Amino acid sequence: MLSGDKIKFRATITDTSIFYNTAHYPDAGWVVMNVLPPILNVEEENLLSFYELAQNFPNPFNPTTKIKYQLPEPVFVTIKVYDVLGNEIETLVNEERDAGSYKIDFNGLELTSGIYYYRITAGNFSQTKKMILLK
């Protein structure tokens, strides 16, 4: 396949259970897709062009959750967890990190159920997200 080529296809779906059923997609005609040129020389660093603090998963959690974040450049990073009164509960990260995507685990085994906040500070970037510990 080359850039600019067109691909035509039609799918047939068959259910062979007790109620035999066949369907075509699309019902009539074809699906036509254009072949796009490949993207060359893309490095991961180019894709990481912004800071990001993702929502923890799972949320609510019991007792552990994962926190993902992304850095577009080498920078000193701190990630801290706070309770609803603003008391610092734990420091998860406190060091220089290279550009890239990261994932850390937070364990709330010793904490009570409730709302907690996690905050990243990296250079001039700062963001806070809410997480819920539900025991």
JSON list of C-alpha atoms in Angstrom, two decimals:
[
{"chain": "A", "resi": 1, "resn": "MET", "atom": "CA", "xyz": [0.00, 0.00, 0.00]},
{"chain": "A", "resi": 2, "resn": "LEU", "atom": "CA", "xyz": [1.18, 3.47, -0.82]},
{"chain": "A", "resi": 3, "resn": "SER", "atom": "CA", "xyz": [0.12, 6.89, 0.30]},
{"chain": "A", "resi": 4, "resn": "GLY", "atom": "CA", "xyz": [-2.99, 7.92, -1.61]},
{"chain": "A", "resi": 5, "resn": "ASP", "atom": "CA", "xyz": [-4.16, 4.35, -2.24]},
{"chain": "A", "resi": 6, "resn": "LYS", "atom": "CA", "xyz": [-7.74, 3.52, -1.32]},
{"chain": "A", "resi": 7, "resn": "ILE", "atom": "CA", "xyz": [-8.85, 0.46, 0.64]},
{"chain": "A", "resi": 8, "resn": "LYS", "atom": "CA", "xyz": [-12.34, -0.94, 0.02]},
{"chain": "A", "resi": 9, "resn": "PHE", "atom": "CA", "xyz": [-13.87, -3.45, 2.38]},
{"chain": "A", "resi": 10, "resn": "ARG", "atom": "CA", "xyz": [-17.11, -4.94, 3.59]},
{"chain": "A", "resi": 11, "resn": "ALA", "atom": "CA", "xyz": [-17.46, -7.03, 6.74]},
{"chain": "A", "resi": 12, "resn": "THR", "atom": "CA", "xyz": [-19.76, -9.98, 7.31]},
{"chain": "A", "resi": 13, "resn": "ILE", "atom": "CA", "xyz": [-20.61, -10.84, 10.89]},
{"chain": "A", "resi": 14, "resn": "THR", "atom": "CA", "xyz": [-22.08, -14.26, 11.67]},
{"chain": "A", "resi": 15, "resn": "ASP", "atom": "CA", "xyz": [-23.53, -15.37, 14.98]},
{"chain": "A", "resi": 16, "resn": "THR", "atom": "CA", "xyz": [-23.60, -19.19, 15.09]},
{"chain": "A", "resi": 17, "resn": "SER", "atom": "CA", "xyz": [-25.39, -19.52, 18.41]},
{"chain": "A", "resi": 18, "resn": "ILE", "atom": "CA", "xyz": [-28.84, -21.09, 18.71]},
{"chain": "A", "resi": 19, "resn": "PHE", "atom": "CA", "xyz": [-30.32, -18.16, 16.73]},
{"chain": "A", "resi": 20, "resn": "TYR", "atom": "CA", "xyz": [-28.19, -18.13, 13.57]},
{"chain": "A", "resi": 21, "resn": "ASN", "atom": "CA", "xyz": [-27.83, -14.55, 12.35]},
{"chain": "A", "resi": 22, "resn": "THR", "atom": "CA", "xyz": [-25.73, -12.85, 9.67]},
{"chain": "A", "resi": 23, "resn": "ALA", "atom": "CA", "xyz": [-25.22, -9.11, 9.19]},
{"chain": "A", "resi": 24, "resn": "HIS", "atom": "CA", "xyz": [-23.17, -7.06, 6.74]},
{"chain": "A", "resi": 25, "resn": "TYR", "atom": "CA", "xyz": [-21.42, -3.79, 7.40]},
{"chain": "A", "resi": 26, "resn": "PRO", "atom": "CA", "xyz": [-22.23, -1.57, 5.69]},
{"chain": "A", "resi": 27, "resn": "ASP", "atom": "CA", "xyz": [-25.66, -2.86, 4.65]},
{"chain": "A", "resi": 28, "resn": "ALA", "atom": "CA", "xyz": [-24.99, -1.85, 1.06]},
{"chain": "A", "resi": 29, "resn": "GLY", "atom": "CA", "xyz": [-21.86, -0.66, -0.72]},
{"chain": "A", "resi": 30, "resn": "TRP", "atom": "CA", "xyz": [-18.36, -0.50, 0.68]},
{"chain": "A", "resi": 31, "resn": "VAL", "atom": "CA", "xyz": [-16.33, 1.30, 3.33]},
{"chain": "A", "resi": 32, "resn": "VAL", "atom": "CA", "xyz": [-13.55, 3.25, 1.62]},
{"chain": "A", "resi": 33, "resn": "MET", "atom": "CA", "xyz": [-10.48, 4.47, 3.49]},
{"chain": "A", "resi": 34, "resn": "ASN", "atom": "CA", "xyz": [-7.55, 6.51, 2.20]},
{"chain": "A", "resi": 35, "resn": "VAL", "atom": "CA", "xyz": [-4.00, 5.41, 3.02]},
{"chain": "A", "resi": 36, "resn": "LEU", "atom": "CA", "xyz": [-2.14, 8.28, 4.68]},
{"chain": "A", "resi": 37, "resn": "PRO", "atom": "CA", "xyz": [1.61, 8.84, 4.47]},
{"chain": "A", "resi": 38, "resn": "PRO", "atom": "CA", "xyz": [3.63, 7.49, 7.40]},
{"chain": "A", "resi": 39, "resn": "ILE", "atom": "CA", "xyz": [4.92, 9.79, 10.12]},
{"chain": "A", "resi": 40, "resn": "LEU", "atom": "CA", "xyz": [8.71, 9.59, 10.15]},
{"chain": "A", "resi": 41, "resn": "ASN", "atom": "CA", "xyz": [11.30, 10.43, 12.77]},
{"chain": "A", "resi": 42, "resn": "VAL", "atom": "CA", "xyz": [8.91, 11.00, 15.65]},
{"chain": "A", "resi": 43, "resn": "GLU", "atom": "CA", "xyz": [10.67, 10.66, 18.98]},
{"chain": "A", "resi": 44, "resn": "GLU", "atom": "CA", "xyz": [8.88, 10.21, 22.30]},
{"chain": "A", "resi": 45, "resn": "GLU", "atom": "CA", "xyz": [10.39, 13.46, 23.56]},
{"chain": "A", "resi": 46, "resn": "ASN", "atom": "CA", "xyz": [8.57, 15.34, 20.79]},
{"chain": "A", "resi": 47, "resn": "LEU", "atom": "CA", "xyz": [5.26, 13.83, 21.88]},
{"chain": "A", "resi": 48, "resn": "LEU", "atom": "CA", "xyz": [5.79, 14.90, 25.49]},
{"chain": "A", "resi": 49, "resn": "SER", "atom": "CA", "xyz": [5.40, 18.61, 24.88]},
{"chain": "A", "resi": 50, "resn": "PHE", "atom": "CA", "xyz": [3.43, 19.51, 28.00]},
{"chain": "A", "resi": 51, "resn": "TYR", "atom": "CA", "xyz": [3.16, 18.82, 31.71]},
{"chain": "A", "resi": 52, "resn": "GLU", "atom": "CA", "xyz": [0.30, 16.60, 32.80]},
{"chain": "A", "resi": 53, "resn": "LEU", "atom": "CA", "xyz": [-1.01, 15.19, 36.05]},
{"chain": "A", "resi": 54, "resn": "ALA", "atom": "CA", "xyz": [-3.58, 12.48, 35.32]},
{"chain": "A", "resi": 55, "resn": "GLN", "atom": "CA", "xyz": [-6.50, 11.47, 37.51]},
{"chain": "A", "resi": 56, "resn": "ASN", "atom": "CA", "xyz": [-5.55, 8.59, 39.79]},
{"chain": "A", "resi": 57, "resn": "PHE", "atom": "CA", "xyz": [-6.93, 5.17, 38.92]},
{"chain": "A", "resi": 58, "resn": "PRO", "atom": "CA", "xyz": [-8.91, 3.55, 40.35]},
{"chain": "A", "resi": 59, "resn": "ASN", "atom": "CA", "xyz": [-10.85, 6.31, 42.03]},
{"chain": "A", "resi": 60, "resn": "PRO", "atom": "CA", "xyz": [-12.40, 5.68, 44.52]},
{"chain": "A", "resi": 61, "resn": "PHE", "atom": "CA", "xyz": [-9.68, 3.28, 45.67]},
{"chain": "A", "resi": 62, "resn": "ASN", "atom": "CA", "xyz": [-8.98, 0.82, 48.50]},
{"chain": "A", "resi": 63, "resn": "PRO", "atom": "CA", "xyz": [-6.19, 0.69, 49.54]},
{"chain": "A", "resi": 64, "resn": "THR", "atom": "CA", "xyz": [-3.91, 1.44, 46.54]},
{"chain": "A", "resi": 65, "resn": "THR", "atom": "CA", "xyz": [-4.16, 3.64, 43.47]},
{"chain": "A", "resi": 66, "resn": "LYS", "atom": "CA", "xyz": [-1.88, 4.69, 40.61]},
{"chain": "A", "resi": 67, "resn": "ILE", "atom": "CA", "xyz": [-0.95, 8.27, 39.77]},
{"chain": "A", "resi": 68, "resn": "LYS", "atom": "CA", "xyz": [0.45, 9.05, 36.31]},
{"chain": "A", "resi": 69, "resn": "TYR", "atom": "CA", "xyz": [2.25, 12.20, 35.28]},
{"chain": "A", "resi": 70, "resn": "GLN", "atom": "CA", "xyz": [4.17, 13.49, 32.29]},
{"chain": "A", "resi": 71, "resn": "LEU", "atom": "CA", "xyz": [7.17, 15.83, 32.04]},
{"chain": "A", "resi": 72, "resn": "PRO", "atom": "CA", "xyz": [8.30, 17.51, 28.79]},
{"chain": "A", "resi": 73, "resn": "GLU", "atom": "CA", "xyz": [11.79, 18.29, 30.11]},
{"chain": "A", "resi": 74, "resn": "PRO", "atom": "CA", "xyz": [14.16, 17.35, 32.93]},
{"chain": "A", "resi": 75, "resn": "VAL", "atom": "CA", "xyz": [12.93, 19.08, 36.09]},
{"chain": "A", "resi": 76, "resn": "PHE", "atom": "CA", "xyz": [12.83, 18.76, 39.88]},
{"chain": "A", "resi": 77, "resn": "VAL", "atom": "CA", "xyz": [9.48, 17.18, 40.82]},
{"chain": "A", "resi": 78, "resn": "THR", "atom": "CA", "xyz": [7.56, 16.93, 44.06]},
{"chain": "A", "resi": 79, "resn": "ILE", "atom": "CA", "xyz": [4.29, 15.05, 44.46]},
{"chain": "A", "resi": 80, "resn": "LYS", "atom": "CA", "xyz": [2.65, 15.24, 47.86]},
{"chain": "A", "resi": 81, "resn": "VAL", "atom": "CA", "xyz": [-0.61, 13.92, 49.30]},
{"chain": "A", "resi": 82, "resn": "TYR", "atom": "CA", "xyz": [-2.76, 16.08, 51.60]},
{"chain": "A", "resi": 83, "resn": "ASP", "atom": "CA", "xyz": [-5.89, 15.54, 53.67]},
{"chain": "A", "resi": 84, "resn": "VAL", "atom": "CA", "xyz": [-8.95, 17.84, 53.41]},
{"chain": "A", "resi": 85, "resn": "LEU", "atom": "CA", "xyz": [-7.51, 20.15, 56.08]},
{"chain": "A", "resi": 86, "resn": "GLY", "atom": "CA", "xyz": [-4.33, 20.69, 54.05]},
{"chain": "A", "resi": 87, "resn": "ASN", "atom": "CA", "xyz": [-2.10, 18.58, 56.27]},
{"chain": "A", "resi": 88, "resn": "GLU", "atom": "CA", "xyz": [0.68, 16.84, 54.36]},
{"chain": "A", "resi": 89, "resn": "ILE", "atom": "CA", "xyz": [0.16, 13.07, 54.55]},
{"chain": "A", "resi": 90, "resn": "GLU", "atom": "CA", "xyz": [3.01, 11.75, 52.40]},
{"chain": "A", "resi": 91, "resn": "THR", "atom": "CA", "xyz": [5.66, 12.80, 49.88]},
{"chain": "A", "resi": 92, "resn": "LEU", "atom": "CA", "xyz": [5.59, 10.43, 46.90]},
{"chain": "A", "resi": 93, "resn": "VAL", "atom": "CA", "xyz": [8.25, 12.08, 44.71]},
{"chain": "A", "resi": 94, "resn": "ASN", "atom": "CA", "xyz": [10.95, 14.59, 45.66]},
{"chain": "A", "resi": 95, "resn": "GLU", "atom": "CA", "xyz": [13.74, 14.46, 43.08]},
{"chain": "A", "resi": 96, "resn": "GLU", "atom": "CA", "xyz": [15.02, 15.48, 39.66]},
{"chain": "A", "resi": 97, "resn": "ARG", "atom": "CA", "xyz": [13.33, 13.53, 36.87]},
{"chain": "A", "resi": 98, "resn": "ASP", "atom": "CA", "xyz": [14.08, 13.27, 33.15]},
{"chain": "A", "resi": 99, "resn": "ALA", "atom": "CA", "xyz": [11.46, 14.09, 30.52]},
{"chain": "A", "resi": 100, "resn": "GLY", "atom": "CA", "xyz": [9.01, 11.21, 30.16]},
{"chain": "A", "resi": 101, "resn": "SER", "atom": "CA", "xyz": [5.88, 9.55, 31.47]},
{"chain": "A", "resi": 102, "resn": "TYR", "atom": "CA", "xyz": [5.80, 8.17, 35.00]},
{"chain": "A", "resi": 103, "resn": "LYS", "atom": "CA", "xyz": [3.47, 6.09, 37.15]},
{"chain": "A", "resi": 104, "resn": "ILE", "atom": "CA", "xyz": [3.61, 5.82, 40.94]},
{"chain": "A", "resi": 105, "resn": "ASP", "atom": "CA", "xyz": [1.60, 3.86, 43.47]},
{"chain": "A", "resi": 106, "resn": "PHE", "atom": "CA", "xyz": [-0.04, 5.39, 46.51]},
{"chain": "A", "resi": 107, "resn": "ASN", "atom": "CA", "xyz": [-1.00, 3.13, 49.41]},
{"chain": "A", "resi": 108, "resn": "GLY", "atom": "CA", "xyz": [-3.70, 4.43, 51.75]},
{"chain": "A", "resi": 109, "resn": "LEU", "atom": "CA", "xyz": [-3.80, 1.34, 53.94]},
{"chain": "A", "resi": 110, "resn": "GLU", "atom": "CA", "xyz": [-3.07, 3.30, 57.13]},
{"chain": "A", "resi": 111, "resn": "LEU", "atom": "CA", "xyz": [-5.49, 6.13, 56.32]},
{"chain": "A", "resi": 112, "resn": "THR", "atom": "CA", "xyz": [-9.18, 6.52, 57.06]},
{"chain": "A", "resi": 113, "resn": "SER", "atom": "CA", "xyz": [-11.84, 6.74, 54.36]},
{"chain": "A", "resi": 114, "resn": "GLY", "atom": "CA", "xyz": [-12.20, 10.21, 52.92]},
{"chain": "A", "resi": 115, "resn": "ILE", "atom": "CA", "xyz": [-11.14, 12.76, 50.35]},
{"chain": "A", "resi": 116, "resn": "TYR", "atom": "CA", "xyz": [-7.44, 13.36, 49.78]},
{"chain": "A", "resi": 117, "resn": "TYR", "atom": "CA", "xyz": [-5.57, 15.62, 47.37]},
{"chain": "A", "resi": 118, "resn": "TYR", "atom": "CA", "xyz": [-2.35, 15.02, 45.48]},
{"chain": "A", "resi": 119, "resn": "ARG", "atom": "CA", "xyz": [-0.29, 17.89, 44.13]},
{"chain": "A", "resi": 120, "resn": "ILE", "atom": "CA", "xyz": [2.55, 18.00, 41.63]},
{"chain": "A", "resi": 121, "resn": "THR", "atom": "CA", "xyz": [5.06, 20.83, 41.47]},
{"chain": "A", "resi": 122, "resn": "ALA", "atom": "CA", "xyz": [7.55, 20.71, 38.60]},
{"chain": "A", "resi": 123, "resn": "GLY", "atom": "CA", "xyz": [9.33, 23.92, 37.66]},
{"chain": "A", "resi": 124, "resn": "ASN", "atom": "CA", "xyz": [6.60, 26.54, 37.11]},
{"chain": "A", "resi": 125, "resn": "PHE", "atom": "CA", "xyz": [3.91, 23.86, 36.71]},
{"chain": "A", "resi": 126, "resn": "SER", "atom": "CA", "xyz": [1.67, 23.02, 39.63]},
{"chain": "A", "resi": 127, "resn": "GLN", "atom": "CA", "xyz": [-1.60, 21.08, 39.69]},
{"chain": "A", "resi": 128, "resn": "THR", "atom": "CA", "xyz": [-3.80, 19.43, 42.30]},
{"chain": "A", "resi": 129, "resn": "LYS", "atom": "CA", "xyz": [-6.28, 16.56, 41.89]},
{"chain": "A", "resi": 130, "resn": "LYS", "atom": "CA", "xyz": [-8.77, 14.95, 44.26]},
{"chain": "A", "resi": 131, "resn": "MET", "atom": "CA", "xyz": [-8.90, 11.24, 45.12]},
{"chain": "A", "resi": 132, "resn": "ILE", "atom": "CA", "xyz": [-11.28, 9.27, 47.32]},
{"chain": "A", "resi": 133, "resn": "LEU", "atom": "CA", "xyz": [-10.25, 6.49, 49.67]},
{"chain": "A", "resi": 134, "resn": "LEU", "atom": "CA", "xyz": [-13.28, 4.28, 50.31]},
{"chain": "A", "resi": 135, "resn": "LYS", "atom": "CA", "xyz": [-12.82, 1.42, 52.77]}
]
